Short mmCIF file of C-alpha atoms in Angstrom, two decimals:
data_model
loop_
_atom_site.label_atom_id
_atom_site.label_comp_id
_atom_site.label_asym_id
_atom_site.label_seq_id
_atom_site.Cartn_x
_atom_site.Cartn_y
_atom_site.Cartn_z
CA UNK A 371 261.44 223.41 -78.24
CA UNK A 372 264.37 225.81 -78.55
CA UNK A 373 265.92 227.70 -75.66
CA UNK A 374 268.14 230.67 -76.42
CA UNK A 375 270.79 232.30 -74.24
CA UNK A 376 272.54 235.48 -75.35
CA UNK A 377 275.95 236.64 -74.18
CA UNK A 378 278.63 239.13 -75.12
CA UNK A 379 276.93 242.39 -74.32
CA UNK A 380 278.61 245.15 -72.37
CA UNK A 381 279.84 248.72 -72.33
CA UNK A 382 281.97 249.94 -75.22
CA UNK A 383 283.09 253.30 -76.54
CA UNK A 384 281.80 254.65 -79.81
CA UNK A 385 283.74 253.17 -82.69
CA UNK A 386 284.41 249.97 -80.80
CA UNK A 387 283.27 246.40 -81.44
CA UNK A 388 281.39 243.66 -79.68
CA UNK A 389 280.40 240.16 -80.69
CA UNK A 390 277.15 238.79 -79.38
CA UNK A 391 276.55 235.07 -79.17
CA UNK A 392 273.31 233.18 -78.89
CA UNK A 393 273.55 229.58 -77.76
CA UNK A 394 270.58 227.42 -78.62
CA UNK A 395 269.45 224.17 -77.09
CA UNK A 396 267.40 221.64 -78.94
CA UNK A 397 267.99 219.45 -81.94
CA UNK A 398 266.06 221.69 -84.30
CA UNK A 399 268.46 224.65 -84.24
CA UNK A 400 269.92 223.85 -87.63
CA UNK A 401 266.42 223.86 -89.13
CA UNK A 402 265.50 227.30 -87.75
CA UNK A 403 265.99 230.70 -89.29
CA UNK A 404 267.44 233.02 -86.67
CA UNK A 405 267.30 236.73 -86.00
CA UNK A 406 268.61 239.50 -83.82
CA UNK A 407 266.37 242.31 -82.61
CA UNK A 408 266.96 245.19 -80.24
CA UNK A 409 264.97 247.47 -78.02
CA UNK A 410 266.17 250.81 -76.72
CA UNK A 411 264.55 252.49 -73.71
CA UNK A 412 261.24 254.06 -74.65
CA UNK A 413 261.31 252.58 -78.14
CA UNK A 414 259.72 249.64 -79.85
CA UNK A 415 261.66 246.51 -80.59
CA UNK A 416 263.30 246.66 -83.99
CA UNK A 417 264.84 244.23 -86.44
CA UNK A 418 268.63 244.11 -86.64
CA UNK A 419 269.64 241.08 -88.70
CA UNK A 420 268.51 237.61 -89.69
CA UNK A 421 270.03 234.48 -91.18
CA UNK A 422 268.59 231.48 -92.97
CA UNK A 423 268.80 227.90 -91.72
CA UNK A 424 271.89 227.10 -93.74
CA UNK A 425 273.49 230.52 -93.37
CA UNK A 426 273.40 231.23 -97.09
CA UNK A 427 270.99 234.15 -96.83
CA UNK A 428 271.18 237.10 -94.50
CA UNK A 429 269.24 240.31 -94.00
CA UNK A 430 270.34 243.40 -92.12
CA UNK A 431 268.56 246.59 -91.20
CA UNK A 432 269.70 249.65 -93.11
CA UNK A 433 270.88 251.23 -89.86
CA UNK A 434 273.46 248.48 -89.32
CA UNK A 435 274.43 247.45 -92.86
CA UNK A 436 278.16 247.54 -93.34
CA UNK A 437 278.75 247.54 -89.59
CA UNK A 438 277.01 244.42 -88.22
CA UNK A 439 277.36 240.88 -89.51
CA UNK A 440 275.21 237.92 -88.56
CA UNK A 441 276.56 234.38 -88.83
CA UNK A 442 275.87 230.94 -87.46
CA UNK A 443 277.64 227.73 -86.60
CA UNK A 444 275.15 224.88 -86.72
CA UNK A 445 277.68 222.43 -85.32
CA UNK A 446 277.87 224.59 -82.19
CA UNK A 447 274.18 225.54 -82.15
CA UNK A 448 275.21 229.17 -82.01
CA UNK A 449 274.38 232.35 -83.90
CA UNK A 450 276.58 235.42 -83.72
CA UNK A 451 276.24 239.14 -84.26
CA UNK A 452 279.52 240.88 -84.93
CA UNK A 453 279.08 244.59 -84.29
CA UNK A 454 281.72 247.03 -85.51
CA UNK A 455 281.90 250.83 -85.59
CA UNK A 456 279.38 251.01 -82.79
CA UNK A 457 277.44 254.21 -82.25
CA UNK A 458 275.63 255.53 -79.18
CA UNK A 459 272.34 254.96 -81.01
CA UNK A 460 273.12 251.23 -81.03
CA UNK A 461 272.56 251.19 -77.27
CA UNK A 462 269.78 248.72 -76.54
CA UNK A 463 268.91 245.32 -75.19
CA UNK A 464 269.67 242.82 -77.94
CA UNK A 465 267.52 239.74 -78.32
CA UNK A 466 268.16 236.54 -80.20
CA UNK A 467 265.14 234.84 -81.74
CA UNK A 468 264.34 231.64 -83.62
CA UNK A 469 261.57 230.83 -86.03
CA UNK A 470 259.83 227.51 -85.95
CA UNK A 471 261.76 224.94 -87.94
CA UNK A 472 261.71 225.08 -91.72
CA UNK A 473 260.26 228.59 -91.87
CA UNK A 474 262.06 231.12 -94.01
CA UNK A 475 264.23 234.00 -92.91
CA UNK A 476 262.17 236.99 -91.78
CA UNK A 477 262.38 240.64 -90.72
CA UNK A 478 259.23 240.49 -88.60
CA UNK A 479 259.44 239.88 -84.87
CA UNK A 480 255.95 238.39 -84.69
CA UNK A 481 257.10 235.55 -86.95
CA UNK A 482 259.68 234.39 -84.41
CA UNK A 483 258.55 231.80 -81.95
CA UNK A 484 261.43 231.54 -79.48
CA UNK A 485 263.24 234.38 -77.73
CA UNK A 486 266.22 234.76 -75.47
CA UNK A 487 266.30 236.89 -72.35
CA UNK A 488 268.36 239.65 -73.96
CA UNK A 489 271.79 241.14 -73.41
CA UNK A 490 272.51 244.83 -72.79
CA UNK A 491 274.74 246.73 -75.17
CA UNK A 492 275.74 250.24 -74.12
CA UNK A 493 277.80 252.48 -76.40
CA UNK A 494 279.28 255.59 -74.81
CA UNK A 495 280.09 258.70 -76.80
#
């Protein structure tokens, strides 16, 4: 079992930065590929970024490439999403997710087994 708790969301002006954190409980964190997804009001949940178990491989959605960076610290059981040059269209609830252990990094939300409760990010223009 993995429990995920996101933090770091808030209100920021366009062009600003935020760093989201996702703290995971459970011994299997270091064996789980992790991802960040987001959902804006009235829209479907979408992929943002993902990272492999060891952190060597990362994916990012085209809409955030060059602005967002995903990373992890397995010693702290934490995954991060550094968000720079934020835009109003980045406004959404951001969710951290974990795959079952040993599964590969993925873009697809249905392949993630564990989810956090979400943290709100609001970017004002």
